PDB file of C-alpha atoms in Angstrom:
ATOM      1  CA  MET A 129    -264.825 -38.101  65.208  1.00  0.00           C
ATOM      2  CA  LYS A 130    -265.853 -37.817  61.597  1.00  0.00           C
ATOM      3  CA  SER A 131    -266.083 -40.980  59.644  1.00  0.00           C
ATOM      4  CA  VAL A 132    -264.049 -41.062  56.440  1.00  0.00           C
ATOM      5  CA  THR A 133    -265.798 -42.578  53.481  1.00  0.00           C
ATOM      6  CA  ALA A 134    -263.763 -43.834  50.565  1.00  0.00           C
ATOM      7  CA  LYS A 135    -264.356 -42.082  47.299  1.00  0.00           C
ATOM      8  CA  THR A 136    -265.324 -44.327  44.482  1.00  0.00           C
ATOM      9  CA  THR A 137    -264.630 -43.424  40.875  1.00  0.00           C
ATOM     10  CA  PRO A 138    -267.729 -43.587  38.740  1.00  0.00           C
ATOM     11  CA  ALA A 139    -267.846 -46.425  36.250  1.00  0.00           C
ATOM     12  CA  PRO A 140    -267.398 -45.335  32.638  1.00  0.00           C
ATOM     13  CA  ALA A 141    -270.659 -44.855  30.903  1.00  0.00           C
ATOM     14  CA  THR A 142    -271.421 -47.534  28.383  1.00  0.00           C
ATOM     15  CA  LEU A 143    -272.449 -46.407  24.948  1.00  0.00           C
ATOM     16  CA  SER A 144    -275.802 -47.486  23.707  1.00  0.00           C
ATOM     17  CA  ALA A 145    -276.150 -49.182  20.335  1.00  0.00           C
ATOM     18  CA  PRO A 146    -277.299 -46.008  18.548  1.00  0.00           C
ATOM     19  CA  GLN A 147    -274.316 -44.083  20.008  1.00  0.00           C
ATOM     20  CA  LYS A 148    -271.873 -46.780  18.836  1.00  0.00           C
ATOM     21  CA  HIS A 149    -273.153 -46.598  15.279  1.00  0.00           C
ATOM     22  CA  ARG A 150    -273.386 -42.796  15.224  1.00  0.00           C
ATOM     23  CA  PRO A 151    -270.047 -42.286  13.332  1.00  0.00           C
ATOM     24  CA  LEU A 152    -271.155 -44.867  10.769  1.00  0.00           C
ATOM     25  CA  LEU A 153    -274.463 -43.099  10.278  1.00  0.00           C
ATOM     26  CA  LYS A 154    -272.826 -39.674  10.256  1.00  0.00           C
ATOM     27  CA  TYR A 155    -270.532 -40.509   7.322  1.00  0.00           C
ATOM     28  CA  TRP A 156    -272.933 -42.800   5.442  1.00  0.00           C
ATOM     29  CA  ASP A 157    -272.372 -40.894   2.187  1.00  0.00           C
ATOM     30  CA  LEU A 158    -268.616 -41.557   2.308  1.00  0.00           C
ATOM     31  CA  TYR A 159    -269.179 -45.264   2.883  1.00  0.00           C
ATOM     32  CA  ILE A 160    -271.520 -45.386  -0.097  1.00  0.00           C
ATOM     33  CA  MET A 161    -268.814 -43.772  -2.236  1.00  0.00           C
ATOM     34  CA  LEU A 162    -266.455 -46.526  -1.072  1.00  0.00           C
ATOM     35  CA  VAL A 163    -268.769 -49.311  -2.265  1.00  0.00           C
ATOM     36  CA  PRO A 164    -267.798 -49.198  -6.000  1.00  0.00           C
ATOM     37  CA  ALA A 165    -264.102 -49.519  -5.132  1.00  0.00           C
ATOM     38  CA  LEU A 166    -264.789 -52.468  -2.832  1.00  0.00           C
ATOM     39  CA  VAL A 167    -266.943 -54.155  -5.473  1.00  0.00           C
ATOM     40  CA  PHE A 168    -264.181 -53.622  -8.054  1.00  0.00           C
ATOM     41  CA  LEU A 169    -261.567 -55.220  -5.788  1.00  0.00           C
ATOM     42  CA  LEU A 170    -263.882 -58.100  -4.942  1.00  0.00           C
ATOM     43  CA  VAL A 171    -264.899 -58.867  -8.542  1.00  0.00           C
ATOM     44  CA  PHE A 172    -261.634 -58.248 -10.398  1.00  0.00           C
ATOM     45  CA  LYS A 173    -258.951 -58.904  -7.758  1.00  0.00           C
ATOM     46  CA  TYR A 174    -260.164 -61.416  -5.182  1.00  0.00           C
ATOM     47  CA  THR A 175    -262.750 -63.528  -7.001  1.00  0.00           C
ATOM     48  CA  PRO A 176    -260.366 -64.588  -9.831  1.00  0.00           C
ATOM     49  CA  MET A 177    -257.799 -65.763  -7.260  1.00  0.00           C
ATOM     50  CA  TYR A 178    -259.482 -69.158  -7.022  1.00  0.00           C
ATOM     51  CA  GLY A 179    -258.234 -69.735 -10.580  1.00  0.00           C
ATOM     52  CA  VAL A 180    -254.709 -70.062  -9.175  1.00  0.00           C
ATOM     53  CA  VAL A 181    -255.463 -73.754  -8.593  1.00  0.00           C
ATOM     54  CA  ILE A 182    -255.183 -74.241 -12.378  1.00  0.00           C
ATOM     55  CA  ALA A 183    -251.405 -74.097 -11.865  1.00  0.00           C
ATOM     56  CA  PHE A 184    -251.688 -77.358  -9.911  1.00  0.00           C
ATOM     57  CA  LYS A 185    -254.177 -79.127 -12.200  1.00  0.00           C
ATOM     58  CA  ASP A 186    -254.321 -80.671 -15.650  1.00  0.00           C
ATOM     59  CA  TYR A 187    -256.948 -78.133 -16.637  1.00  0.00           C
ATOM     60  CA  ASN A 188    -259.586 -79.123 -19.145  1.00  0.00           C
ATOM     61  CA  ILE A 189    -262.125 -76.581 -20.380  1.00  0.00           C
ATOM     62  CA  ILE A 190    -264.926 -79.147 -20.561  1.00  0.00           C
ATOM     63  CA  GLN A 191    -264.318 -80.547 -17.059  1.00  0.00           C
ATOM     64  CA  GLY A 192    -263.862 -77.112 -15.506  1.00  0.00           C
ATOM     65  CA  VAL A 193    -261.522 -75.934 -12.769  1.00  0.00           C
ATOM     66  CA  MET A 194    -262.801 -78.020  -9.876  1.00  0.00           C
ATOM     67  CA  LYS A 195    -263.206 -81.333 -11.758  1.00  0.00           C
ATOM     68  CA  SER A 196    -259.862 -81.251 -13.560  1.00  0.00           C
ATOM     69  CA  PRO A 197    -257.313 -83.738 -12.112  1.00  0.00           C
ATOM     70  CA  TRP A 198    -254.540 -82.563  -9.783  1.00  0.00           C
ATOM     71  CA  VAL A 199    -250.944 -82.752 -11.056  1.00  0.00           C
ATOM     72  CA  GLY A 200    -249.130 -81.082  -8.152  1.00  0.00           C
ATOM     73  CA  LEU A 201    -245.975 -79.163  -9.126  1.00  0.00           C
ATOM     74  CA  GLN A 202    -245.671 -80.715 -12.577  1.00  0.00           C
ATOM     75  CA  HIS A 203    -246.361 -77.434 -14.396  1.00  0.00           C
ATOM     76  CA  PHE A 204    -243.702 -75.612 -12.369  1.00  0.00           C
ATOM     77  CA  ARG A 205    -241.106 -78.278 -13.198  1.00  0.00           C
ATOM     78  CA  GLU A 206    -241.972 -78.005 -16.887  1.00  0.00           C
ATOM     79  CA  LEU A 207    -241.884 -74.215 -16.682  1.00  0.00           C
ATOM     80  CA  PHE A 208    -238.405 -74.001 -15.193  1.00  0.00           C
ATOM     81  CA  ALA A 209    -237.125 -76.592 -17.675  1.00  0.00           C
ATOM     82  CA  PHE A 210    -238.637 -74.765 -20.653  1.00  0.00           C
ATOM     83  CA  ASP A 211    -236.021 -73.206 -22.935  1.00  0.00           C
ATOM     84  CA  GLU A 212    -237.822 -69.867 -23.357  1.00  0.00           C
ATOM     85  CA  PHE A 213    -238.641 -69.205 -19.700  1.00  0.00           C
ATOM     86  CA  PRO A 214    -235.178 -67.933 -18.602  1.00  0.00           C
ATOM     87  CA  LYS A 215    -235.227 -65.612 -21.612  1.00  0.00           C
ATOM     88  CA  VAL A 216    -238.621 -64.073 -20.786  1.00  0.00           C
ATOM     89  CA  VAL A 217    -237.634 -63.634 -17.115  1.00  0.00           C
ATOM     90  CA  ARG A 218    -234.413 -61.920 -18.190  1.00  0.00           C
ATOM     91  CA  ASN A 219    -236.280 -59.656 -20.606  1.00  0.00           C
ATOM     92  CA  THR A 220    -238.856 -58.796 -17.953  1.00  0.00           C
ATOM     93  CA  LEU A 221    -236.185 -57.848 -15.422  1.00  0.00           C
ATOM     94  CA  MET A 222    -234.148 -55.854 -17.947  1.00  0.00           C
ATOM     95  CA  ILE A 223    -237.096 -53.793 -19.200  1.00  0.00           C
ATOM     96  CA  SER A 224    -238.504 -53.301 -15.695  1.00  0.00           C
ATOM     97  CA  LEU A 225    -235.144 -52.207 -14.224  1.00  0.00           C
ATOM     98  CA  MET A 226    -234.544 -49.826 -17.120  1.00  0.00           C
ATOM     99  CA  LYS A 227    -237.957 -48.267 -16.481  1.00  0.00           C
ATOM    100  CA  LEU A 228    -237.215 -48.135 -12.757  1.00  0.00           C
ATOM    101  CA  CYS A 229    -233.827 -46.433 -13.136  1.00  0.00           C
ATOM    102  CA  LEU A 230    -234.947 -43.919 -15.778  1.00  0.00           C
ATOM    103  CA  GLY A 231    -238.701 -43.729 -15.357  1.00  0.00           C
ATOM    104  CA  PHE A 232    -238.995 -43.519 -11.568  1.00  0.00           C
ATOM    105  CA  PRO A 233    -236.944 -40.279 -11.159  1.00  0.00           C
ATOM    106  CA  ALA A 234    -238.676 -38.635 -14.159  1.00  0.00           C
ATOM    107  CA  PRO A 235    -241.906 -37.562 -12.368  1.00  0.00           C
ATOM    108  CA  ILE A 236    -239.875 -36.372  -9.373  1.00  0.00           C
ATOM    109  CA  VAL A 237    -237.740 -34.120 -11.575  1.00  0.00           C
ATOM    110  CA  LEU A 238    -240.812 -32.921 -13.474  1.00  0.00           C
ATOM    111  CA  ALA A 239    -242.647 -32.103 -10.233  1.00  0.00           C
ATOM    112  CA  LEU A 240    -239.654 -30.145  -8.896  1.00  0.00           C
ATOM    113  CA  LEU A 241    -239.412 -28.172 -12.141  1.00  0.00           C
ATOM    114  CA  LEU A 242    -243.145 -27.431 -12.191  1.00  0.00           C
ATOM    115  CA  ASN A 243    -242.971 -26.353  -8.565  1.00  0.00           C
ATOM    116  CA  GLU A 244    -240.394 -23.710  -9.499  1.00  0.00           C
ATOM    117  CA  LEU A 245    -242.635 -22.087 -12.101  1.00  0.00           C
ATOM    118  CA  ARG A 246    -244.114 -18.822 -10.862  1.00  0.00           C
ATOM    119  CA  ILE A 247    -246.463 -17.998 -13.769  1.00  0.00           C
ATOM    120  CA  ALA A 248    -249.640 -19.848 -12.808  1.00  0.00           C
ATOM    121  CA  VAL A 249    -251.148 -20.033 -16.312  1.00  0.00           C
ATOM    122  CA  PHE A 250    -247.949 -21.417 -17.825  1.00  0.00           C
ATOM    123  CA  LYS A 251    -247.562 -23.890 -14.955  1.00  0.00           C
ATOM    124  CA  ARG A 252    -251.099 -25.257 -15.354  1.00  0.00           C
ATOM    125  CA  SER A 253    -250.688 -25.484 -19.124  1.00  0.00           C
ATOM    126  CA  VAL A 254    -247.443 -27.457 -18.880  1.00  0.00           C
ATOM    127  CA  GLN A 255    -248.904 -29.748 -16.232  1.00  0.00           C
ATOM    128  CA  THR A 256    -251.981 -30.445 -18.378  1.00  0.00           C
ATOM    129  CA  ILE A 257    -249.903 -31.173 -21.471  1.00  0.00           C
ATOM    130  CA  THR A 258    -247.601 -33.561 -19.583  1.00  0.00           C
ATOM    131  CA  TYR A 259    -250.302 -35.670 -17.930  1.00  0.00           C
ATOM    132  CA  LEU A 260    -252.676 -35.912 -20.913  1.00  0.00           C
ATOM    133  CA  PRO A 261    -250.697 -38.806 -22.531  1.00  0.00           C
ATOM    134  CA  HIS A 262    -251.638 -40.960 -19.522  1.00  0.00           C
ATOM    135  CA  PHE A 263    -255.191 -41.187 -20.903  1.00  0.00           C
ATOM    136  CA  ILE A 264    -254.070 -42.340 -24.366  1.00  0.00           C
ATOM    137  CA  SER A 265    -254.335 -46.079 -24.982  1.00  0.00           C
ATOM    138  CA  TRP A 266    -251.144 -48.046 -25.604  1.00  0.00           C
ATOM    139  CA  VAL A 267    -252.747 -49.277 -28.825  1.00  0.00           C
ATOM    140  CA  VAL A 268    -252.888 -45.686 -30.091  1.00  0.00           C
ATOM    141  CA  ILE A 269    -249.349 -44.947 -28.898  1.00  0.00           C
ATOM    142  CA  GLY A 270    -248.112 -48.136 -30.544  1.00  0.00           C
ATOM    143  CA  GLY A 271    -249.662 -47.030 -33.833  1.00  0.00           C
ATOM    144  CA  LEU A 272    -248.099 -43.584 -33.490  1.00  0.00           C
ATOM    145  CA  ALA A 273    -244.699 -45.122 -32.782  1.00  0.00           C
ATOM    146  CA  VAL A 274    -244.929 -47.330 -35.871  1.00  0.00           C
ATOM    147  CA  ASP A 275    -245.905 -44.362 -38.060  1.00  0.00           C
ATOM    148  CA  LEU A 276    -243.298 -41.965 -36.650  1.00  0.00           C
ATOM    149  CA  LEU A 277    -240.446 -44.501 -36.720  1.00  0.00           C
ATOM    150  CA  SER A 278    -241.302 -46.194 -40.013  1.00  0.00           C
ATOM    151  CA  PRO A 279    -238.180 -46.600 -42.208  1.00  0.00           C
ATOM    152  CA  ASN A 280    -240.128 -45.576 -45.315  1.00  0.00           C
ATOM    153  CA  SER A 281    -242.591 -42.865 -44.319  1.00  0.00           C
ATOM    154  CA  GLY A 282    -241.768 -42.009 -40.684  1.00  0.00           C
ATOM    155  CA  ILE A 283    -240.891 -38.398 -39.944  1.00  0.00           C
ATOM    156  CA  VAL A 284    -237.923 -39.453 -37.791  1.00  0.00           C
ATOM    157  CA  ASN A 285    -236.300 -41.382 -40.633  1.00  0.00           C
ATOM    158  CA  LYS A 286    -237.141 -38.554 -43.042  1.00  0.00           C
ATOM    159  CA  LEU A 287    -235.031 -36.243 -40.855  1.00  0.00           C
ATOM    160  CA  ILE A 288    -232.253 -38.846 -40.668  1.00  0.00           C
ATOM    161  CA  GLN A 289    -232.200 -39.161 -44.454  1.00  0.00           C
ATOM    162  CA  LEU A 290    -232.243 -35.373 -44.777  1.00  0.00           C
ATOM    163  CA  PHE A 291    -228.819 -35.306 -43.091  1.00  0.00           C
ATOM    164  CA  GLY A 292    -227.492 -37.971 -45.459  1.00  0.00           C
ATOM    165  CA  PHE A 293    -227.794 -41.076 -43.252  1.00  0.00           C
ATOM    166  CA  GLU A 294    -229.453 -44.410 -43.940  1.00  0.00           C
ATOM    167  CA  PRO A 295    -232.918 -45.042 -42.450  1.00  0.00           C
ATOM    168  CA  VAL A 296    -233.029 -46.890 -39.141  1.00  0.00           C
ATOM    169  CA  PHE A 297    -235.396 -49.822 -38.531  1.00  0.00           C
ATOM    170  CA  PHE A 298    -236.277 -48.761 -34.977  1.00  0.00           C
ATOM    171  CA  MET A 299    -239.146 -51.176 -34.319  1.00  0.00           C
ATOM    172  CA  SER A 300    -237.217 -54.236 -35.499  1.00  0.00           C
ATOM    173  CA  ASP A 301    -233.794 -53.398 -34.053  1.00  0.00           C
ATOM    174  CA  GLU A 302    -233.089 -55.458 -30.917  1.00  0.00           C
ATOM    175  CA  LYS A 303    -230.613 -52.859 -29.604  1.00  0.00           C
ATOM    176  CA  LEU A 304    -233.095 -49.973 -29.876  1.00  0.00           C
ATOM    177  CA  PHE A 305    -236.455 -51.555 -29.113  1.00  0.00           C
ATOM    178  CA  ARG A 306    -236.049 -51.654 -25.319  1.00  0.00           C
ATOM    179  CA  TRP A 307    -235.123 -47.961 -25.287  1.00  0.00           C
ATOM    180  CA  ILE A 308    -238.231 -47.183 -27.317  1.00  0.00           C
ATOM    181  CA  LEU A 309    -240.289 -48.972 -24.671  1.00  0.00           C
ATOM    182  CA  VAL A 310    -238.620 -47.090 -21.832  1.00  0.00           C
ATOM    183  CA  PHE A 311    -238.836 -43.583 -23.282  1.00  0.00           C
ATOM    184  CA  SER A 312    -242.395 -44.010 -24.553  1.00  0.00           C
ATOM    185  CA  ASP A 313    -243.381 -45.143 -21.042  1.00  0.00           C
ATOM    186  CA  ILE A 314    -241.700 -42.069 -19.530  1.00  0.00           C
ATOM    187  CA  TRP A 315    -243.468 -39.782 -22.011  1.00  0.00           C
ATOM    188  CA  LYS A 316    -246.826 -41.357 -21.183  1.00  0.00           C
ATOM    189  CA  GLU A 317    -246.635 -41.636 -17.390  1.00  0.00           C
ATOM    190  CA  ALA A 318    -244.225 -38.961 -16.088  1.00  0.00           C
ATOM    191  CA  GLY A 319    -246.808 -36.177 -16.016  1.00  0.00           C
ATOM    192  CA  TRP A 320    -249.372 -38.343 -14.251  1.00  0.00           C
ATOM    193  CA  GLY A 321    -246.868 -39.479 -11.615  1.00  0.00           C
ATOM    194  CA  ALA A 322    -245.763 -35.877 -11.024  1.00  0.00           C
ATOM    195  CA  ILE A 323    -249.226 -35.035  -9.634  1.00  0.00           C
ATOM    196  CA  ILE A 324    -248.526 -37.038  -6.461  1.00  0.00           C
ATOM    197  CA  TYR A 325    -245.174 -35.326  -5.885  1.00  0.00           C
ATOM    198  CA  LEU A 326    -246.668 -31.890  -6.545  1.00  0.00           C
ATOM    199  CA  ALA A 327    -249.282 -32.593  -3.868  1.00  0.00           C
ATOM    200  CA  ALA A 328    -246.495 -33.622  -1.464  1.00  0.00           C
ATOM    201  CA  LEU A 329    -244.538 -30.441  -2.264  1.00  0.00           C
ATOM    202  CA  LEU A 330    -247.582 -28.334  -1.410  1.00  0.00           C
ATOM    203  CA  GLY A 331    -247.519 -29.863   2.074  1.00  0.00           C
ATOM    204  CA  ILE A 332    -244.068 -28.420   2.849  1.00  0.00           C
ATOM    205  CA  ASN A 333    -244.132 -25.341   5.086  1.00  0.00           C
ATOM    206  CA  GLU A 334    -243.509 -22.280   2.903  1.00  0.00           C
ATOM    207  CA  GLU A 335    -241.690 -20.581   5.778  1.00  0.00           C
ATOM    208  CA  LEU A 336    -238.809 -23.030   5.327  1.00  0.00           C
ATOM    209  CA  PHE A 337    -238.202 -21.721   1.805  1.00  0.00           C
ATOM    210  CA  GLN A 338    -238.513 -18.123   2.989  1.00  0.00           C
ATOM    211  CA  SER A 339    -236.001 -18.703   5.785  1.00  0.00           C
ATOM    212  CA  ALA A 340    -233.605 -20.365   3.360  1.00  0.00           C
ATOM    213  CA  THR A 341    -233.920 -17.385   0.999  1.00  0.00           C
ATOM    214  CA  VAL A 342    -233.109 -14.992   3.821  1.00  0.00           C
ATOM    215  CA  ASP A 343    -230.043 -17.092   4.683  1.00  0.00           C
ATOM    216  CA  GLY A 344    -228.843 -16.801   1.078  1.00  0.00           C
ATOM    217  CA  ALA A 345    -229.659 -20.298  -0.173  1.00  0.00           C
ATOM    218  CA  GLY A 346    -230.292 -20.502  -3.911  1.00  0.00           C
ATOM    219  CA  ARG A 347    -233.067 -22.466  -5.578  1.00  0.00           C
ATOM    220  CA  LEU A 348    -230.923 -25.562  -6.109  1.00  0.00           C
ATOM    221  CA  LYS A 349    -229.934 -25.678  -2.444  1.00  0.00           C
ATOM    222  CA  GLN A 350    -233.564 -25.210  -1.415  1.00  0.00           C
ATOM    223  CA  ILE A 351    -234.567 -28.116  -3.627  1.00  0.00           C
ATOM    224  CA  TRP A 352    -231.802 -30.335  -2.250  1.00  0.00           C
ATOM    225  CA  HIS A 353    -232.157 -29.473   1.450  1.00  0.00           C
ATOM    226  CA  ILE A 354    -235.884 -28.675   1.774  1.00  0.00           C
ATOM    227  CA  ALA A 355    -237.978 -29.967  -1.142  1.00  0.00           C
ATOM    228  CA  LEU A 356    -236.449 -33.426  -1.547  1.00  0.00           C
ATOM    229  CA  PRO A 357    -236.354 -34.214   2.224  1.00  0.00           C
ATOM    230  CA  GLY A 358    -239.946 -32.955   2.440  1.00  0.00           C
ATOM    231  CA  ILE A 359    -241.196 -35.518  -0.082  1.00  0.00           C
ATOM    232  CA  ARG A 360    -238.848 -38.330   0.957  1.00  0.00           C
ATOM    233  CA  SER A 361    -241.577 -40.390   2.611  1.00  0.00           C
ATOM    234  CA  THR A 362    -243.717 -40.166  -0.549  1.00  0.00           C
ATOM    235  CA  ILE A 363    -240.757 -41.246  -2.676  1.00  0.00           C
ATOM    236  CA  ILE A 364    -240.077 -44.224  -0.387  1.00  0.00           C
ATOM    237  CA  VAL A 365    -243.690 -45.438  -0.475  1.00  0.00           C
ATOM    238  CA  LEU A 366    -243.935 -45.196  -4.271  1.00  0.00           C
ATOM    239  CA  LEU A 367    -240.547 -46.860  -4.657  1.00  0.00           C
ATOM    240  CA  LEU A 368    -241.714 -49.765  -2.479  1.00  0.00           C
ATOM    241  CA  LEU A 369    -244.816 -50.200  -4.623  1.00  0.00           C
ATOM    242  CA  ARG A 370    -242.675 -50.049  -7.755  1.00  0.00           C
ATOM    243  CA  LEU A 371    -240.291 -52.700  -6.416  1.00  0.00           C
ATOM    244  CA  GLY A 372    -243.242 -54.951  -5.628  1.00  0.00           C
ATOM    245  CA  ASN A 373    -244.193 -54.746  -9.308  1.00  0.00           C
ATOM    246  CA  VAL A 374    -240.671 -55.230 -10.639  1.00  0.00           C
ATOM    247  CA  LEU A 375    -241.865 -58.168 -12.758  1.00  0.00           C
ATOM    248  CA  GLU A 376    -244.582 -55.975 -14.304  1.00  0.00           C
ATOM    249  CA  ALA A 377    -242.765 -54.712 -17.394  1.00  0.00           C
ATOM    250  CA  GLY A 378    -245.856 -53.327 -19.122  1.00  0.00           C
ATOM    251  CA  PHE A 379    -247.995 -55.995 -20.770  1.00  0.00           C
ATOM    252  CA  GLU A 380    -250.225 -53.681 -22.819  1.00  0.00           C
ATOM    253  CA  GLN A 381    -247.307 -51.594 -24.044  1.00  0.00           C
ATOM    254  CA  VAL A 382    -245.161 -54.530 -25.142  1.00  0.00           C
ATOM    255  CA  LEU A 383    -248.102 -56.361 -26.710  1.00  0.00           C
ATOM    256  CA  ALA A 384    -249.052 -53.281 -28.738  1.00  0.00           C
ATOM    257  CA  MET A 385    -245.524 -52.456 -29.908  1.00  0.00           C
ATOM    258  CA  TYR A 386    -243.471 -55.630 -30.275  1.00  0.00           C
ATOM    259  CA  ASN A 387    -243.231 -57.999 -33.236  1.00  0.00           C
ATOM    260  CA  PRO A 388    -241.619 -61.411 -33.929  1.00  0.00           C
ATOM    261  CA  THR A 389    -238.304 -59.824 -34.964  1.00  0.00           C
ATOM    262  CA  VAL A 390    -237.723 -58.519 -31.405  1.00  0.00           C
ATOM    263  CA  TYR A 391    -239.102 -61.461 -29.409  1.00  0.00           C
ATOM    264  CA  GLU A 392    -235.560 -62.224 -28.273  1.00  0.00           C
ATOM    265  CA  VAL A 393    -235.324 -58.967 -26.274  1.00  0.00           C
ATOM    266  CA  ALA A 394    -238.978 -57.960 -25.792  1.00  0.00           C
ATOM    267  CA  ASP A 395    -240.922 -61.116 -24.930  1.00  0.00           C
ATOM    268  CA  ILE A 396    -241.768 -60.734 -21.231  1.00  0.00           C
ATOM    269  CA  ILE A 397    -243.571 -63.034 -18.788  1.00  0.00           C
ATOM    270  CA  ASP A 398    -246.998 -61.483 -19.417  1.00  0.00           C
ATOM    271  CA  THR A 399    -246.777 -61.612 -23.212  1.00  0.00           C
ATOM    272  CA  TYR A 400    -245.381 -65.144 -23.005  1.00  0.00           C
ATOM    273  CA  VAL A 401    -248.311 -66.226 -20.836  1.00  0.00           C
ATOM    274  CA  PHE A 402    -250.760 -64.541 -23.216  1.00  0.00           C
ATOM    275  CA  ARG A 403    -249.170 -65.959 -26.373  1.00  0.00           C
ATOM    276  CA  VAL A 404    -248.618 -69.507 -25.110  1.00  0.00           C
ATOM    277  CA  GLY A 405    -251.832 -69.686 -23.089  1.00  0.00           C
ATOM    278  CA  LEU A 406    -254.090 -68.731 -25.992  1.00  0.00           C
ATOM    279  CA  GLY A 407    -251.935 -70.091 -28.792  1.00  0.00           C
ATOM    280  CA  THR A 408    -251.200 -73.599 -27.471  1.00  0.00           C
ATOM    281  CA  MET A 409    -253.976 -73.823 -24.842  1.00  0.00           C
ATOM    282  CA  GLN A 410    -251.468 -74.657 -22.065  1.00  0.00           C
ATOM    283  CA  PHE A 411    -253.471 -72.958 -19.332  1.00  0.00           C
ATOM    284  CA  GLY A 412    -251.833 -74.802 -16.434  1.00  0.00           C
ATOM    285  CA  LEU A 413    -248.320 -73.903 -17.581  1.00  0.00           C
ATOM    286  CA  THR A 414    -249.117 -70.233 -18.102  1.00  0.00           C
ATOM    287  CA  THR A 415    -250.982 -69.992 -14.778  1.00  0.00           C
ATOM    288  CA  ALA A 416    -247.878 -71.389 -13.090  1.00  0.00           C
ATOM    289  CA  ALA A 417    -245.826 -68.654 -14.782  1.00  0.00           C
ATOM    290  CA  GLY A 418    -248.221 -65.973 -13.561  1.00  0.00           C
ATOM    291  CA  LEU A 419    -248.218 -67.387 -10.028  1.00  0.00           C
ATOM    292  CA  PHE A 420    -244.416 -67.456 -10.048  1.00  0.00           C
ATOM    293  CA  LYS A 421    -244.358 -63.766 -10.984  1.00  0.00           C
ATOM    294  CA  SER A 422    -246.845 -62.851  -8.249  1.00  0.00           C
ATOM    295  CA  VAL A 423    -244.935 -64.727  -5.530  1.00  0.00           C
ATOM    296  CA  ILE A 424    -241.632 -63.101  -6.499  1.00  0.00           C
ATOM    297  CA  GLY A 425    -243.262 -59.660  -6.500  1.00  0.00           C
ATOM    298  CA  CYS A 426    -244.771 -60.255  -3.042  1.00  0.00           C
ATOM    299  CA  VAL A 427    -241.404 -61.383  -1.634  1.00  0.00           C
ATOM    300  CA  LEU A 428    -239.650 -58.320  -3.075  1.00  0.00           C
ATOM    301  CA  LEU A 429    -242.317 -56.008  -1.653  1.00  0.00           C
ATOM    302  CA  VAL A 430    -242.039 -57.488   1.849  1.00  0.00           C
ATOM    303  CA  ALA A 431    -238.215 -57.339   1.735  1.00  0.00           C
ATOM    304  CA  ALA A 432    -238.186 -53.732   0.493  1.00  0.00           C
ATOM    305  CA  ASN A 433    -240.701 -52.703   3.150  1.00  0.00           C
ATOM    306  CA  PHE A 434    -238.570 -54.375   5.849  1.00  0.00           C
ATOM    307  CA  LEU A 435    -235.472 -52.469   4.694  1.00  0.00           C
ATOM    308  CA  ALA A 436    -237.417 -49.192   4.609  1.00  0.00           C
ATOM    309  CA  ARG A 437    -238.580 -49.664   8.200  1.00  0.00           C
ATOM    310  CA  LYS A 438    -235.022 -50.475   9.233  1.00  0.00           C
ATOM    311  CA  MET A 439    -233.966 -47.149   7.702  1.00  0.00           C
ATOM    312  CA  GLY A 440    -236.514 -45.280   9.825  1.00  0.00           C
ATOM    313  CA  GLU A 441    -239.298 -44.883   7.254  1.00  0.00           C
ATOM    314  CA  ASP A 442    -242.910 -45.889   7.837  1.00  0.00           C
ATOM    315  CA  GLY A 443    -243.180 -48.246   4.873  1.00  0.00           C
ATOM    316  CA  ILE A 444    -246.572 -49.337   3.587  1.00  0.00           C
ATOM    317  CA  PHE A 445    -247.476 -51.873   6.308  1.00  0.00           C
TER     318      PHE A 445
END
């Protein structure tokens, strides 16, 4: 009678140290390219975070951050009781929501229109012209806005006067200034934002459009039923990031374009922190305002991401 021996499965081979680090060594050039981005985040994003403790201290420049005495939540109590703080929060939300409602769909519409162009040279030319303003400084754009909208020498008011109307003081009119901020932001950033959506549109299977054409669907129906669903995940992710920055109303833009006559409608949290922090040297109070803005933005981002995952999207984390 033959003896039956039990078969034993061989133990998995253990990787040696050189084998474990082989992927790291294989892509060493990519990791080196990643170093500048990591250094940037470390130096400009994470290292300054220790300065948040100024919001809880009676900061003195001579004593420094660590030796200044603790005051707890005193700065936050003063901040919320300050007469101007509700106004700057309201202005920040109003400008940011106006940019969100009008500015967020703009690059999507622009990308869909560019995607429909069939003449390659014309398409590239339009795309280049629309994203070039992204590289122009807000200081330059602010100067252009002042010159173009000047009530005395601006070309816009020259045209208004040509039709027999009185010149309009655009840059000092509280009813118009917010719209100037919104539309100048759209003009500057829509072309740059459209690049992401164009890349997402290129990832859609071209056979879907061909099948829809065979079935008799027009271009509008193809956009609605194929293009937009195809870039929905990209739209959701960018919308989540935008909601997380809802209290970022555009510090550089507002600082370059506003003036004391429109403080009532244009003074946002960032400009308030900059003006009060440097003007009256209240560093603890302004740090508390900045920390308040960051906490609210983080809460909104987490809540928006939670809702997106509930709706079946991946979210950002």
